[in-house]
Amino acid sequence: MNIGFVKSKKENEKRVAIVYDDILKIKNKSSLFFEEGYLNNFGVSDFELRQLGCNVAKREEILKCDVICDPKIGDAEYLPLLNNQIIFGWIHATQNKEITDQLIKSNLTCYAWEKMFENGTHIFRKNNEIAGEASVIDALMKYGSISENLKACILGNGNISRGAQRILNCLKIPYKVYKRKDEDKFKKEVYSYDIIINAILWDVNRKDHIIYLDDLIKFKKNSLIIDISCDHNGAIESSHPTSVDNPIYFVDGIMHYAVDHTPTLLYKDASYSISSEVFKYVDLFTNKKAKENSTLKEALIIENGVILDAEINKYQGRQ
C-alpha cells in the first residue's frame, strides 16, 4: 500500500505528520508520497525527498493514495474526494456528526490519533503539552501582561495542564491547580483569579458547565479565560473556538482566548513530537499489517464506512 502525506489547508496550520530524520527510518520509502513543498518549512526540499527514494507529487495525486496521513484530517476539505481509502490522523468524529456522515458516505477506514494509547498513555501526549505551552504564551501576549502580580488557576492536571504550568513557572506567575475532583472547590474560588485556564477534556455527554455565562459578572475586572480545550458549549458556557488570526473576544468584559489548534504556533516542536510516533506505524500500513498492531487496532473507529467505536454511536444517537 502507498501512503500520502498532505499539507493541511486549515488556517495557519503548519504541523506535518513526519519529518526528515524519521523518514530516514522508514523501510518502504518508495511507498511514501508527499505533496509538493511538504517539508519546505523545515528546510527540506522536494529534491531531497526524492533522493531518499520517496515520491513527490501534486495534491490531486496524493489524494489517490491508499492511506492518507494528515494531523488535522478531521478538518480536511478534501474528505468528500476520498473513497474506499484509509485515513490516519486526528479525526474527532465523536463530537461531529457531519464529519462522521461523510466518513460513512465515503466508505472510509479511519484510524484516529486521539484513540492511540500505549500502556494507558496517549502516544501524542507531547503535542498536548505543547498546546498548553503555546496557549499560555500567546494568550498572555494578547492580554498584554506577564506580571508576577497576576494570580492564575488551572483546571485539570493532565498533559495540557503540565504544559501550561511549565510556562507559568518560567514567568514566575503564581498559580493553583484544581483536579477534576476539585470542581466544586474551583467553582467557589475561581472569582479570585486574574487568569483562568481550562485544561480538561470535556465529557461530551455532560450538559452542564463549570463556568456559566451568569458567572462572568462575578469575575475580577480585566480577567482572562484561556480555554485550551475550547469545546463549544463545554466546560465554559461562554467559550467558542477561535482562530490564530482572531484569537480573542470579550464577554461581559472578560477576555476569552480559545484557539482550537495552538500547537501550530510551535509547529516545529509539535511536528517533531508527532513524527517521533507516526513513523513507527508507517511500515505497518504499507505492509498491510496495521490490524496486527494493538495500538492501531484500538484506534480503528470506522472500517469501510461502518462505525466500530461505541462512543460515536452513543453520543450521536445512532443506535
Short mmCIF file of C-alpha atoms in Angstrom, two decimals:
data_model
loop_
_atom_site.label_atom_id
_atom_site.label_comp_id
_atom_site.label_asym_id
_atom_site.label_seq_id
_atom_site.Cartn_x
_atom_site.Cartn_y
_atom_site.Cartn_z
CA MET A 1 0.00 0.00 0.00
CA ASN A 2 1.13 3.56 -0.56
CA ILE A 3 0.67 6.34 1.98
CA GLY A 4 0.16 10.00 1.11
CA PHE A 5 1.18 12.95 3.25
CA VAL A 6 -0.77 16.14 2.52
CA LYS A 7 -0.28 19.70 3.71
CA SER A 8 -3.19 20.94 5.78
CA LYS A 9 -5.19 23.84 4.39
CA LYS A 10 -6.63 24.66 7.81
CA GLU A 11 -5.96 28.29 8.63
CA ASN A 12 -2.38 28.79 9.90
CA GLU A 13 -1.85 25.05 10.33
CA LYS A 14 1.85 24.28 9.76
CA ARG A 15 2.27 20.97 11.54
CA VAL A 16 3.28 17.94 9.49
CA ALA A 17 2.93 14.25 10.30
CA ILE A 18 6.52 13.24 9.67
CA VAL A 19 9.91 14.98 9.44
CA TYR A 20 13.10 14.20 7.53
CA ASP A 21 15.02 12.39 10.28
CA ASP A 22 12.15 9.98 10.86
CA ILE A 23 11.59 9.41 7.14
CA LEU A 24 15.14 8.01 7.13
CA LYS A 25 13.94 5.26 9.49
CA ILE A 26 11.17 4.06 7.15
CA LYS A 27 11.93 0.86 5.22
CA ASN A 28 9.39 1.24 2.40
CA LYS A 29 10.36 4.74 1.27
CA SER A 30 9.14 4.05 -2.27
CA SER A 31 5.62 3.74 -0.83
CA LEU A 32 5.71 7.27 0.59
CA PHE A 33 4.07 10.09 -1.40
CA PHE A 34 4.49 13.72 -0.33
CA GLU A 35 2.60 16.76 -1.52
CA GLU A 36 4.87 19.29 -3.22
CA GLY A 37 6.61 21.52 -0.68
CA TYR A 38 5.69 19.26 2.23
CA LEU A 39 8.82 19.97 4.27
CA ASN A 40 9.73 23.41 2.94
CA ASN A 41 9.12 24.99 6.35
CA PHE A 42 11.66 22.56 7.79
CA GLY A 43 14.42 23.37 5.33
CA VAL A 44 13.97 20.17 3.30
CA SER A 45 13.35 20.37 -0.44
CA ASP A 46 11.30 18.06 -2.65
CA PHE A 47 14.56 17.10 -4.36
CA GLU A 48 15.97 15.80 -1.07
CA LEU A 49 12.86 13.68 -0.51
CA ARG A 50 13.19 12.21 -3.99
CA GLN A 51 16.85 11.43 -3.27
CA LEU A 52 15.70 9.24 -0.38
CA GLY A 53 13.52 7.23 -2.79
CA CYS A 54 10.25 8.92 -1.82
CA ASN A 55 7.69 10.28 -4.27
CA VAL A 56 6.66 13.93 -4.54
CA ALA A 57 3.52 14.90 -6.42
CA LYS A 58 0.70 17.39 -6.68
CA ARG A 59 -2.14 17.29 -4.16
CA GLU A 60 -4.55 15.59 -6.57
CA GLU A 61 -2.20 12.64 -6.94
CA ILE A 62 -1.53 12.37 -3.20
CA LEU A 63 -5.25 12.12 -2.51
CA LYS A 64 -5.38 8.95 -4.62
CA CYS A 65 -3.09 7.06 -2.24
CA ASP A 66 -4.36 4.04 -0.32
CA VAL A 67 -3.67 5.75 3.03
CA ILE A 68 -3.90 9.49 3.70
CA CYS A 69 -1.97 10.81 6.70
CA ASP A 70 -2.77 14.32 7.91
CA PRO A 71 -2.67 15.64 11.51
CA LYS A 72 -5.85 17.70 11.05
CA ILE A 73 -7.63 15.28 8.76
CA GLY A 74 -10.89 15.72 10.66
CA ASP A 75 -10.93 19.33 9.43
CA ALA A 76 -9.81 18.50 5.88
CA GLU A 77 -11.73 19.99 2.99
CA TYR A 78 -10.88 17.01 0.78
CA LEU A 79 -12.76 14.29 2.71
CA PRO A 80 -15.61 14.23 0.12
CA LEU A 81 -12.99 13.46 -2.55
CA LEU A 82 -11.87 10.25 -0.86
CA ASN A 83 -13.43 6.84 -1.41
CA ASN A 84 -12.63 3.37 -0.04
CA GLN A 85 -9.37 4.61 1.48
CA ILE A 86 -7.72 4.71 4.90
CA ILE A 87 -7.24 7.93 6.84
CA PHE A 88 -4.76 8.35 9.68
CA GLY A 89 -4.76 11.46 11.88
CA TRP A 90 -6.80 13.44 14.42
CA ILE A 91 -10.40 12.89 13.37
CA HIS A 92 -12.57 13.78 16.39
CA ALA A 93 -15.63 12.19 14.82
CA THR A 94 -17.46 11.70 18.11
CA GLN A 95 -18.29 15.39 18.50
CA ASN A 96 -19.05 15.98 14.83
CA LYS A 97 -21.94 14.14 13.20
CA GLU A 98 -21.35 15.90 9.87
CA ILE A 99 -17.82 14.52 9.66
CA THR A 100 -18.99 11.06 10.68
CA ASP A 101 -21.66 11.10 7.99
CA GLN A 102 -19.02 11.96 5.39
CA LEU A 103 -16.69 9.20 6.57
CA ILE A 104 -19.53 6.70 6.23
CA LYS A 105 -20.61 8.03 2.84
CA SER A 106 -17.04 7.79 1.51
CA ASN A 107 -16.71 4.24 2.82
CA LEU A 108 -13.52 5.16 4.67
CA THR A 109 -11.48 3.23 7.20
CA CYS A 110 -10.35 5.57 9.98
CA TYR A 111 -7.53 5.28 12.48
CA ALA A 112 -7.91 8.13 14.97
CA TRP A 113 -4.85 9.57 16.68
CA GLU A 114 -6.97 10.68 19.63
CA LYS A 115 -7.63 6.98 20.31
CA MET A 116 -3.99 5.84 20.23
CA PHE A 117 -2.69 4.71 23.59
CA GLU A 118 0.20 2.55 24.79
CA ASN A 119 0.01 1.12 28.31
CA GLY A 120 -2.78 3.54 29.09
CA THR A 121 -0.81 6.61 27.97
CA HIS A 122 -1.74 8.73 24.97
CA ILE A 123 1.12 8.49 22.49
CA PHE A 124 0.69 12.10 21.33
CA ARG A 125 0.81 13.50 24.87
CA LYS A 126 3.75 15.78 24.00
CA ASN A 127 1.58 17.59 21.45
CA ASN A 128 -0.95 18.18 24.23
CA GLU A 129 1.77 19.65 26.44
CA ILE A 130 2.75 21.95 23.59
CA ALA A 131 -0.89 23.04 23.34
CA GLY A 132 -0.70 24.13 26.96
CA GLU A 133 2.58 25.96 26.43
CA ALA A 134 1.58 27.72 23.22
CA SER A 135 -1.85 28.75 24.51
CA VAL A 136 -0.50 30.43 27.62
CA ILE A 137 2.33 32.17 25.74
CA ASP A 138 0.04 33.51 23.01
CA ALA A 139 -2.86 34.41 25.31
CA LEU A 140 -0.64 36.39 27.67
CA MET A 141 0.84 38.25 24.72
CA LYS A 142 -2.67 39.24 23.68
CA TYR A 143 -3.56 40.02 27.29
CA GLY A 144 -0.60 42.39 27.48
CA SER A 145 0.92 41.34 30.78
CA ILE A 146 3.24 38.74 32.30
CA SER A 147 3.39 40.42 35.68
CA GLU A 148 4.33 38.31 38.67
CA ASN A 149 1.49 40.07 40.47
CA LEU A 150 -1.04 38.14 38.41
CA LYS A 151 -2.79 35.22 40.04
CA ALA A 152 -3.66 32.18 37.92
CA CYS A 153 -5.51 28.90 38.27
CA ILE A 154 -5.59 25.80 36.09
CA LEU A 155 -8.47 23.36 35.88
CA GLY A 156 -7.01 19.94 35.13
CA ASN A 157 -3.73 18.21 35.85
CA GLY A 158 -3.06 16.26 32.65
CA ASN A 159 -0.70 16.80 29.74
CA ILE A 160 -2.17 20.14 28.66
CA SER A 161 -2.04 21.39 32.23
CA ARG A 162 1.62 20.40 32.57
CA GLY A 163 2.47 22.48 29.51
CA ALA A 164 0.62 25.48 30.94
CA GLN A 165 2.33 25.02 34.30
CA ARG A 166 5.75 24.98 32.63
CA ILE A 167 5.19 28.44 31.12
CA LEU A 168 3.72 29.93 34.31
CA ASN A 169 6.71 28.62 36.24
CA CYS A 170 9.09 30.25 33.76
CA LEU A 171 7.23 33.55 34.09
CA LYS A 172 7.06 33.23 37.89
CA ILE A 173 3.30 33.75 37.83
CA PRO A 174 1.78 32.05 40.90
CA TYR A 175 -0.96 29.52 40.18
CA LYS A 176 -3.11 26.82 41.72
CA VAL A 177 -4.08 23.56 40.04
CA TYR A 178 -7.56 22.11 40.50
CA LYS A 179 -8.06 18.46 39.58
CA ARG A 180 -11.30 17.10 38.14
CA LYS A 181 -12.40 16.02 41.60
CA ASP A 182 -11.98 19.63 42.75
CA GLU A 183 -14.70 21.08 40.50
CA ASP A 184 -16.86 22.27 43.40
CA LYS A 185 -13.90 23.94 45.10
CA PHE A 186 -12.88 25.54 41.81
CA LYS A 187 -16.37 26.99 41.34
CA LYS A 188 -16.18 28.69 44.72
CA GLU A 189 -12.65 30.10 44.33
CA VAL A 190 -12.46 30.95 40.61
CA TYR A 191 -13.54 34.57 41.15
CA SER A 192 -10.30 35.44 42.95
CA TYR A 193 -8.05 34.82 39.93
CA ASP A 194 -6.85 37.07 37.13
CA ILE A 195 -6.15 34.19 34.75
CA ILE A 196 -8.36 31.10 34.50
CA ILE A 197 -7.00 28.23 32.38
CA ASN A 198 -9.22 25.33 31.32
CA ALA A 199 -7.11 22.27 30.52
CA ILE A 200 -9.62 19.43 30.82
CA LEU A 201 -11.17 17.43 28.00
CA TRP A 202 -14.90 17.85 28.47
CA ASP A 203 -17.11 14.80 28.65
CA VAL A 204 -19.26 15.06 25.53
CA ASN A 205 -22.18 13.52 27.41
CA ARG A 206 -22.29 16.27 30.05
CA LYS A 207 -24.86 19.01 29.61
CA ASP A 208 -23.76 21.25 32.48
CA HIS A 209 -20.90 23.76 32.71
CA ILE A 210 -18.24 24.62 35.24
CA ILE A 211 -18.44 28.31 34.39
CA TYR A 212 -21.82 29.68 33.29
CA LEU A 213 -22.49 32.92 31.43
CA ASP A 214 -24.09 34.38 34.55
CA ASP A 215 -20.88 33.73 36.48
CA LEU A 216 -18.81 36.16 34.41
CA ILE A 217 -20.17 39.28 36.10
CA LYS A 218 -18.65 37.99 39.36
CA PHE A 219 -15.14 37.67 37.90
CA LYS A 220 -12.38 40.15 38.67
CA LYS A 221 -12.31 43.07 36.25
CA ASN A 222 -9.87 42.58 33.38
CA SER A 223 -9.63 38.80 33.90
CA LEU A 224 -8.56 36.38 31.21
CA ILE A 225 -10.03 32.96 30.43
CA ILE A 226 -7.67 30.70 28.46
CA ASP A 227 -9.82 27.80 27.29
CA ILE A 228 -7.28 25.40 25.83
CA SER A 229 -9.85 22.64 25.42
CA CYS A 230 -12.17 25.20 23.76
CA ASP A 231 -15.13 22.86 23.49
CA HIS A 232 -18.15 24.73 22.16
CA ASN A 233 -20.70 24.95 24.95
CA GLY A 234 -18.47 22.72 27.07
CA ALA A 235 -16.87 23.37 30.47
CA ILE A 236 -17.16 27.12 29.92
CA GLU A 237 -20.54 28.16 28.57
CA SER A 238 -19.22 31.39 27.06
CA SER A 239 -16.46 29.63 25.08
CA HIS A 240 -16.38 29.01 21.38
CA PRO A 241 -13.35 28.05 19.25
CA THR A 242 -11.36 30.92 17.76
CA SER A 243 -8.56 31.15 15.20
CA VAL A 244 -4.90 32.12 15.24
CA ASP A 245 -5.73 35.30 13.32
CA ASN A 246 -8.67 36.21 15.59
CA PRO A 247 -7.86 34.51 18.87
CA ILE A 248 -9.74 36.59 21.45
CA TYR A 249 -13.18 38.01 22.18
CA PHE A 250 -14.86 39.59 25.20
CA VAL A 251 -17.97 38.61 27.12
CA ASP A 252 -19.06 40.91 29.96
CA GLY A 253 -15.62 42.49 29.89
CA ILE A 254 -13.80 39.18 30.36
CA MET A 255 -11.21 38.34 27.70
CA HIS A 256 -11.59 34.84 26.22
CA TYR A 257 -8.81 33.03 24.37
CA ALA A 258 -9.94 29.76 22.75
CA VAL A 259 -7.76 28.94 19.72
CA ASP A 260 -8.53 25.34 18.75
CA HIS A 261 -5.11 24.31 17.39
CA THR A 262 -2.44 26.22 19.31
CA PRO A 263 0.34 23.64 18.78
CA THR A 264 0.69 25.09 15.27
CA LEU A 265 2.15 28.21 16.93
CA LEU A 266 5.10 26.00 17.88
CA TYR A 267 4.76 23.88 14.76
CA LYS A 268 8.33 22.61 14.66
CA ASP A 269 8.27 21.32 18.23
CA ALA A 270 4.83 19.84 17.62
CA SER A 271 5.79 18.21 14.31
CA TYR A 272 8.93 16.62 15.74
CA SER A 273 6.89 15.16 18.61
CA ILE A 274 4.17 13.88 16.27
CA SER A 275 6.67 12.41 13.82
CA SER A 276 8.52 10.53 16.57
CA GLU A 277 5.37 8.42 16.98
CA VAL A 278 3.91 8.35 13.46
CA PHE A 279 6.99 6.84 11.81
CA LYS A 280 6.58 3.70 13.94
CA TYR A 281 3.33 2.85 12.14
CA VAL A 282 4.10 3.79 8.54
CA ASP A 283 5.65 0.46 7.51
CA LEU A 284 2.73 -1.37 9.15
CA PHE A 285 0.36 0.42 6.80
CA THR A 286 2.49 -0.06 3.69
CA ASN A 287 2.87 -3.77 4.50
CA LYS A 288 -0.87 -4.14 5.24
CA LYS A 289 -0.19 -5.12 8.84
CA ALA A 290 -1.98 -2.28 10.64
CA LYS A 291 -4.55 -4.63 12.17
CA GLU A 292 -1.78 -6.70 13.72
CA ASN A 293 -0.76 -3.76 15.92
CA SER A 294 -2.72 -3.46 19.18
CA THR A 295 -2.44 0.35 19.36
CA LEU A 296 -3.78 0.80 15.83
CA LYS A 297 -6.45 -1.83 16.36
CA GLU A 298 -7.86 0.13 19.30
CA ALA A 299 -7.73 3.35 17.25
CA LEU A 300 -9.83 1.88 14.42
CA ILE A 301 -13.09 3.81 14.83
CA ILE A 302 -14.66 3.22 11.40
CA GLU A 303 -13.98 0.41 8.95
CA ASN A 304 -15.20 0.56 5.36
CA GLY A 305 -17.84 3.08 6.37
CA VAL A 306 -19.08 1.06 9.35
CA ILE A 307 -18.79 2.63 12.83
CA LEU A 308 -16.87 0.45 15.28
CA ASP A 309 -16.49 2.99 18.08
CA ALA A 310 -19.33 2.68 20.59
CA GLU A 311 -18.71 6.22 21.84
CA ILE A 312 -19.64 7.68 18.44
CA ASN A 313 -22.88 5.70 18.32
CA LYS A 314 -23.80 6.65 21.88
CA TYR A 315 -23.08 10.38 21.57
CA GLN A 316 -24.66 10.78 18.15
CA GLY A 317 -27.64 8.56 18.96
CA ARG A 318 -27.00 6.21 16.06
CA GLN A 319 -28.14 3.15 17.98
#
